XYZ file of C-alpha atoms in Angstrom:
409
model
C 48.984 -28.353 78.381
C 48.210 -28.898 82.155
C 48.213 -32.584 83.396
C 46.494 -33.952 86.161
C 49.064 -34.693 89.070
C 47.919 -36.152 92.827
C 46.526 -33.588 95.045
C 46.453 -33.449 98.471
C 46.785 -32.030 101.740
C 46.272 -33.349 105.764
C 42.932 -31.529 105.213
C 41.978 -33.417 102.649
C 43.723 -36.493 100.414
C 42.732 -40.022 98.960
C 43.462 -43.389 100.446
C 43.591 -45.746 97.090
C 43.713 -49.693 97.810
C 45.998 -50.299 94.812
C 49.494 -49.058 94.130
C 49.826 -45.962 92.538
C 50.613 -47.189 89.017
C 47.939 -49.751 88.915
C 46.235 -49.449 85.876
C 42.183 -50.615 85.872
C 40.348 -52.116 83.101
C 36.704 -50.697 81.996
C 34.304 -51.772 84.330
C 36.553 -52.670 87.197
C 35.876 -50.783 90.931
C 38.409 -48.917 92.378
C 38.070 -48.888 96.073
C 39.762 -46.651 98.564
C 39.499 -44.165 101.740
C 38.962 -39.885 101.453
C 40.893 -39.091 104.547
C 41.114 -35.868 107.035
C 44.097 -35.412 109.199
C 44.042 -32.140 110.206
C 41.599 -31.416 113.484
C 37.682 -29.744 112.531
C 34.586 -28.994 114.011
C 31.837 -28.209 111.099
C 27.916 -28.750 112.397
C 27.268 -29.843 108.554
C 29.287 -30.834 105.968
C 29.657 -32.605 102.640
C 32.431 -35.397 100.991
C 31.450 -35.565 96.997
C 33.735 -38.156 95.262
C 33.582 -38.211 90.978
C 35.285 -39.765 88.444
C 35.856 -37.528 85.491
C 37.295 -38.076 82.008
C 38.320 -35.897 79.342
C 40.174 -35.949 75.311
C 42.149 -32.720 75.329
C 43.469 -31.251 72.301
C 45.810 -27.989 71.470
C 46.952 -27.241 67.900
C 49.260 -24.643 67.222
C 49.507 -22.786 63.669
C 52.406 -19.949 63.433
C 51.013 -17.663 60.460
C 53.586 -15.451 57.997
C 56.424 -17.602 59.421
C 57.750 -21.263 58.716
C 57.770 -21.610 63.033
C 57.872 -22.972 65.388
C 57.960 -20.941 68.670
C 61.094 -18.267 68.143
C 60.249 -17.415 64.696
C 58.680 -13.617 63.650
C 55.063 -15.369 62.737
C 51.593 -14.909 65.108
C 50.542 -17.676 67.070
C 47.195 -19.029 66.870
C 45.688 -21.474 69.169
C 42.951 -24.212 68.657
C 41.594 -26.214 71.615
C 38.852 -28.954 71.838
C 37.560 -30.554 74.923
C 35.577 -33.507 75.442
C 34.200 -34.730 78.746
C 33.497 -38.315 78.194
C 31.817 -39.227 81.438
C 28.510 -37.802 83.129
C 29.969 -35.015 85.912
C 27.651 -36.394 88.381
C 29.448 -36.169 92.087
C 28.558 -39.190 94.312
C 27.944 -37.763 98.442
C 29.967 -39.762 99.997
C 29.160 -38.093 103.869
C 26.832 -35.628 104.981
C 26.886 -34.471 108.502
C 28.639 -33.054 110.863
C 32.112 -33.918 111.396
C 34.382 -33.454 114.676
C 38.314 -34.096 115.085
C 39.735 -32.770 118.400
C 43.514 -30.148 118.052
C 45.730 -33.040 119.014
C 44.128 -36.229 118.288
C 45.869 -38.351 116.642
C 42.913 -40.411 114.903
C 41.765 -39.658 111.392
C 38.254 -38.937 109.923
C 38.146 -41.793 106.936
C 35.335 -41.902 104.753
C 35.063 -45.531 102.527
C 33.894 -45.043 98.798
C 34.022 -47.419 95.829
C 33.873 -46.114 92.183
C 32.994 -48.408 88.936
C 34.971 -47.269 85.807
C 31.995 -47.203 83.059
C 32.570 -49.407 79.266
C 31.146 -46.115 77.435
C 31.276 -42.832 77.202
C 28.025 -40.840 78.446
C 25.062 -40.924 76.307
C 25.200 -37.569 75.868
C 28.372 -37.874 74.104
C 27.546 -40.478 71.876
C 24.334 -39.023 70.868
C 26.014 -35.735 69.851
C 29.007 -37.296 67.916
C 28.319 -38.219 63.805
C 30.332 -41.562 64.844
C 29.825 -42.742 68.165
C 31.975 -44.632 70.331
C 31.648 -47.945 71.791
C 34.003 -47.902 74.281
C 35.920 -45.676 76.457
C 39.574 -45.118 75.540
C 42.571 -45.731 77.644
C 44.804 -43.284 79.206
C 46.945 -41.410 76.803
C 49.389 -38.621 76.661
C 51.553 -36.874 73.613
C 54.464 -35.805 73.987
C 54.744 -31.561 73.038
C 55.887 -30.735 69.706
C 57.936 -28.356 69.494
C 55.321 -25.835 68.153
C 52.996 -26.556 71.290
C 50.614 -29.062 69.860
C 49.623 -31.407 72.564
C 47.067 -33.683 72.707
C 45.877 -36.390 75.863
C 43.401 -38.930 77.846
C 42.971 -38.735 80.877
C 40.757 -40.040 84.180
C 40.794 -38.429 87.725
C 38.899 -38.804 90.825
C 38.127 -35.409 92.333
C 37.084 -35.609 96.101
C 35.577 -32.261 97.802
C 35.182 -31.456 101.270
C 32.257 -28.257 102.054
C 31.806 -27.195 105.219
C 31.022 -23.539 106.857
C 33.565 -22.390 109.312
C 32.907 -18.888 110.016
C 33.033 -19.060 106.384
C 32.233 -21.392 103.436
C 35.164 -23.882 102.936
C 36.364 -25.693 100.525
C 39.186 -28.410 100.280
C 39.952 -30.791 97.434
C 41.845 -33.811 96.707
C 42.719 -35.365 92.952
C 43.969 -38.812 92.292
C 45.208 -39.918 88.843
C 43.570 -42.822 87.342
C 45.519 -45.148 84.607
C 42.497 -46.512 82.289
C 44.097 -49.828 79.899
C 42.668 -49.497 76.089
C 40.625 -51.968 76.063
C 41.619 -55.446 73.479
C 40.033 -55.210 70.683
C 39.221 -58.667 68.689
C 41.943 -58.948 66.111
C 41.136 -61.642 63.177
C 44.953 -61.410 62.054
C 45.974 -62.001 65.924
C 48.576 -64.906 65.100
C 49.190 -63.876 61.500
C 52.496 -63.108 60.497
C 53.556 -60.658 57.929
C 57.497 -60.177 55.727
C 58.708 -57.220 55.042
C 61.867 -56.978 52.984
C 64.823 -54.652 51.914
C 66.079 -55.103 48.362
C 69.755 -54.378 48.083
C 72.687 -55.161 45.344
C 76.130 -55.223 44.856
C 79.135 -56.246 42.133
C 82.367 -57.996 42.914
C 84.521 -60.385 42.036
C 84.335 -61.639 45.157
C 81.129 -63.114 44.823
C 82.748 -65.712 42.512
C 83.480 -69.258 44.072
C 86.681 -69.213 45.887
C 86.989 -65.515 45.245
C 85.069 -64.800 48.363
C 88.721 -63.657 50.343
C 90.540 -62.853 47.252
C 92.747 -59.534 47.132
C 91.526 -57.688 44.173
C 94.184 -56.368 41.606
C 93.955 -53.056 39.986
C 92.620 -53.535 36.613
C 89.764 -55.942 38.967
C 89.445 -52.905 41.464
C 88.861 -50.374 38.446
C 86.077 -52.883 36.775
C 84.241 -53.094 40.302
C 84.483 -49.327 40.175
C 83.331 -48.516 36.948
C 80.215 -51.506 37.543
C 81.900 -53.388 34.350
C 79.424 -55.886 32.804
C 81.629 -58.690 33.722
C 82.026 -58.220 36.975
C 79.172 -60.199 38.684
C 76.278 -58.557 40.193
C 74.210 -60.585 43.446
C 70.460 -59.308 44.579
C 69.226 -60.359 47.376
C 66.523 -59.250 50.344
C 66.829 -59.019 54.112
C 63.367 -60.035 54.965
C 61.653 -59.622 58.574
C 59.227 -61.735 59.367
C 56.782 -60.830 62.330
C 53.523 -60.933 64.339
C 50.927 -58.924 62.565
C 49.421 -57.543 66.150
C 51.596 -57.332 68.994
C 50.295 -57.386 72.639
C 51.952 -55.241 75.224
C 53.547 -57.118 78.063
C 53.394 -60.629 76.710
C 55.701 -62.746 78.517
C 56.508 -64.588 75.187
C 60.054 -63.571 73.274
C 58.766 -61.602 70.290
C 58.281 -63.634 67.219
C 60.461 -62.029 65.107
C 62.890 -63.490 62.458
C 65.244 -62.277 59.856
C 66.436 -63.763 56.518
C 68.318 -63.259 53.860
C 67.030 -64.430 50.332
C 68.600 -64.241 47.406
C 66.726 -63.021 44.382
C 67.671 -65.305 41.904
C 66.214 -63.610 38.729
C 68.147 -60.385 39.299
C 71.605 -62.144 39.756
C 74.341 -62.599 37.304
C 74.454 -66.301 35.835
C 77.609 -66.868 36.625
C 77.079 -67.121 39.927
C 73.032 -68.097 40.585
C 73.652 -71.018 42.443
C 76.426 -70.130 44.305
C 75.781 -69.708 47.864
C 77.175 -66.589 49.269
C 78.376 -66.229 53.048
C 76.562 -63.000 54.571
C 77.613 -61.702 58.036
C 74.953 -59.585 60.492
C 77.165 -57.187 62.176
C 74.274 -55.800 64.584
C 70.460 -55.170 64.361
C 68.612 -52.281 65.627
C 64.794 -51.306 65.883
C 63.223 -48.119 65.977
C 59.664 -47.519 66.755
C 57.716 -44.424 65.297
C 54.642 -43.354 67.447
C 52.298 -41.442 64.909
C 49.310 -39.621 66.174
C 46.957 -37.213 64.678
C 44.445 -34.894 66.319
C 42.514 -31.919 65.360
C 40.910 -28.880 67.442
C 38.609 -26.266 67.014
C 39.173 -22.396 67.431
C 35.595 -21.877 69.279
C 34.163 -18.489 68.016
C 30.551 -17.117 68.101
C 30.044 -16.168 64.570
C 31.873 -18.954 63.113
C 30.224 -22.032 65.079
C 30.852 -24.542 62.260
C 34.463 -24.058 61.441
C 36.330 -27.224 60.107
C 38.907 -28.568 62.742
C 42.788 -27.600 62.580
C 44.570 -31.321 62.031
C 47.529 -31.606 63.484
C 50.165 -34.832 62.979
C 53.140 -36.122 64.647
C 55.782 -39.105 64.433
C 58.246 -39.546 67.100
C 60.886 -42.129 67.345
C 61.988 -43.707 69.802
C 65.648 -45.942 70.022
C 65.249 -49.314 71.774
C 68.346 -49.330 71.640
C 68.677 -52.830 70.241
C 72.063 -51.924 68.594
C 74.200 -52.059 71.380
C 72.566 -54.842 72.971
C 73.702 -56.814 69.723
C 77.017 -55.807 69.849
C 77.748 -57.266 72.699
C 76.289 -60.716 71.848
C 77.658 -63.095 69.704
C 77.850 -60.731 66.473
C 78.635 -60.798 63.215
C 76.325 -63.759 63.069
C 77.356 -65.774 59.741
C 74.343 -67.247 57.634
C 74.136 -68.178 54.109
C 72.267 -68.261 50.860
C 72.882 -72.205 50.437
C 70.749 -74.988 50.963
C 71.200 -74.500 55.016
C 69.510 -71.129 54.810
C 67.744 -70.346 57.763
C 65.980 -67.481 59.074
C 67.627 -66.028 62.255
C 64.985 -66.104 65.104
C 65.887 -62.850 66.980
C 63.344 -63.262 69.592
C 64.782 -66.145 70.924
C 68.638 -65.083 70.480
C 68.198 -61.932 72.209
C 64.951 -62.903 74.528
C 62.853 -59.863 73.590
C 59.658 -58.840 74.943
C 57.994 -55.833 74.810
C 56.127 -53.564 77.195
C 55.038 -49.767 77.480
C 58.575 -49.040 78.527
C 60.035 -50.620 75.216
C 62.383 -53.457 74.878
C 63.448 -56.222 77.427
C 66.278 -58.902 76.912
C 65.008 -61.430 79.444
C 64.260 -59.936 82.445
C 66.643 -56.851 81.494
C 65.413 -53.274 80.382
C 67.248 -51.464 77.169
C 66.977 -48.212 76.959
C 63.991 -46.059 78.940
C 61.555 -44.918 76.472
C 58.725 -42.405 76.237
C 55.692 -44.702 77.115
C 54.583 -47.090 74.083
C 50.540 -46.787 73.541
C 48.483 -49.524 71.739
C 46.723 -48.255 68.268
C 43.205 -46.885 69.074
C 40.993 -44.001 67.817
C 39.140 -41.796 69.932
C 37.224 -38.416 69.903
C 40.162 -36.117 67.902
C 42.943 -38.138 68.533
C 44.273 -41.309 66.398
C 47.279 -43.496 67.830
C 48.925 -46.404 65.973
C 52.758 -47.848 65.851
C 55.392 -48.374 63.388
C 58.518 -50.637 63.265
C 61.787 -49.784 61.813
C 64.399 -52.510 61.677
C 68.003 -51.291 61.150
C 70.219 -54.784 59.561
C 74.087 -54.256 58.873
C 74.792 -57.209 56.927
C 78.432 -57.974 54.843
C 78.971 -59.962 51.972
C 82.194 -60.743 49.710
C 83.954 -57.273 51.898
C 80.935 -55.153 50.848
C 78.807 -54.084 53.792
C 75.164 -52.802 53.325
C 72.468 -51.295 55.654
C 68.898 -51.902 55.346
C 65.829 -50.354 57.050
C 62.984 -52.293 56.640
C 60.028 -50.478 57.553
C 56.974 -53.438 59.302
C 53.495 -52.153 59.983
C 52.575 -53.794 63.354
C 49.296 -53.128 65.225
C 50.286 -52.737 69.028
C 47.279 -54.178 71.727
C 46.948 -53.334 75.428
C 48.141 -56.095 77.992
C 45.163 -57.958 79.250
């Protein structure tokens, strides 16, 4: 699937005020310049300016085969395009236009653009569920079978003039739309998710906790003997319900471990046990689901082809742990506290991932808020990775936290 990239050429380019990665907000006005370098003499002409967007969708099925691309199957191909603005060029110049071989000025033609808050009319009058507002840039990565899906804005600038001929020269810009910030009733609401994990030794026992087991212990611990006491407890993470992109804020995260007290042998219910975090990792899954159609004349009302996809992306979190003051030691007792990671490790979070302070981890495809849009569906997904040990036993947990993921304002 074809993205738009900058186009342009001494005979025709754009002049934007902000930076290339700026991103705009709905309704804001991007000003700029269309500029001409190269020399011309035209006795009419015309500069059109427009600002188009578009949802683009590509679903791939590989029939008689398990695919993807490789296998023996037939490849069939569903596309859907929406335009979600009014194709409506703005003249910009109309005249004739004059720029000596040699000179070394520039023809510059000023032009400001307002980003609209909703899709065209058209649009929303022909869709069963119309939509409020427009939806930020967005782009999937390929799957391997070729589904694709993406958002995307452009200003097109074209220069017609007659030389001998008709002419024609063209210049694209890229345009970086934020999803808009939706209001979020559970904004400062926290949610727990926890990991339930067990284990028997005699270790657990008070004063046992560095014992040296003996054989005929070893062989009870093995064969889960009854008398060998059993501890349950949970590694619980405790975060932000919504999450907002670039917030200068350490992340409000915190883990804990609790014991479960009804699960436990008796023998050893109210003993606290000493639990050690060897190193903490988080993994974010980007699911999206889209759908296309396979346009065809006799079969106008065909149901769409869904297509879904999680990818997964290492913050690499891990290795920034190990290198901090790990294995952390916290315990069940009356001094239980939760372990504010936030704050230890100074994490924020932006599009690009993970930050400790003012430090990048490791480069990640770009993060997207959650948002729904013509075809295409976006939310987030956090998976925290905790190696704890207890009493020489060491257990991993993955504790999966739904998390809803807003734009930065």
């Amino acid at each position: 699937m074809h993205f738009n990239t900058e186009e342009g050429s001494p005979n025709l380019k754009f002049d934007i005020a902000a930076p290339r990665e700026w991103s705009y907000a709905l309704g804001d006005t991007i000003i700029g310049n269309v500029v001409r370098h190269s020399p011309i003499v035209a006795s009419e002409a015309e500069l059109t300016v427009m600002l188009s967007g578009r949802v683009k969708t590509k679903v791939c099925r590989y029939e008689n085969s398990s695919g993807p691309p490789g296998s023996s199957g037939s490849k069939t191909t569903y596309r859907s395009e929406f335009q979600l603005l009014d194709l409506v060029p703005e003249v910009v110049y109309q005249g004739p236009l004059h720029l000596p071989e040699g000179s070394d000025e520039t023809l510059d033609w000023p032009f400001q653009v307002t980003i609209p808050t909703q899709p065209a009319e058209r649009i929303r009058n022909n869709q069963q569920h119309p939509q409020v507002f427009l939806s930020g840039s967005f782009y999937s990565n390929p799957d391997p079978d070729g589904s694709q899906c993406k958002v995307e804005y452009s200003l097109t600038a074209i220069l017609k003039y007659k030389f001998g001929r008709d002419r024609e020269h063209k210049a694209i810009w890229p345009i970086n739309i934020r999803h808009i910030v939706p209001e979020c009733q559970d904004r400062y609401a926290v949610r727990a998710s926890r990991s339930r994990k067990s284990l028997r030794s005699q270790r657990l026992l008070p004063g046992m906790d560095n014992a040296s087991l003996s054989l005929k212990q070893g062989f009870k611990k093995f064969f889960h003997t009854s008398s060998v006491p059993k501890l349950f407890y949970d590694a619980e993470i405790t975060m932000p319900c919504v999450i907002q992109l670039d917030d200068p804020q350490p992340l409000p995260v915190s883990l804990q471990i609790v014991p479960c007290r009804d699960q436990t042998s008796e023998i050893i219910k109210d003993t606290p046990q000493e639990f050690k975090i060897n190193w903490i990792n988080l993994l974010i899954h980007r699911h999206t689901e889209h759908n296309a159609q396979k346009h065809h004349p006799e079969r106008p009302h065909d149901k769409p082809v869904e297509h879904s996809e999680t990818m997964m992306l290492d913050t690499g979190l891990q290795r920034l742990s190990h290198n901090m003051d790990l294995p952390l030691t916290t315990s069940t007792g009356k001094l239980n506290e939760p372990v504010h990671l936030g704050n230890m490790f100074q994490l924020t979070f932006s599009p690009k991932g993970l930050s400790s302070g003012t430090k990048p981890l490791t480069p990640l495809a770009k993060i997207y808020p959650e948002f729904n849009t013509y075809r295409i569906s976006h939310k987030n997904s956090f998976e925290w990775q905790v190696s704890v040990s207890v009493a020489g036993e060491t257990r991993l947990h993955k504790i999966m936290t739904e998390v809803r993921v807003i734009d930065a304002v």
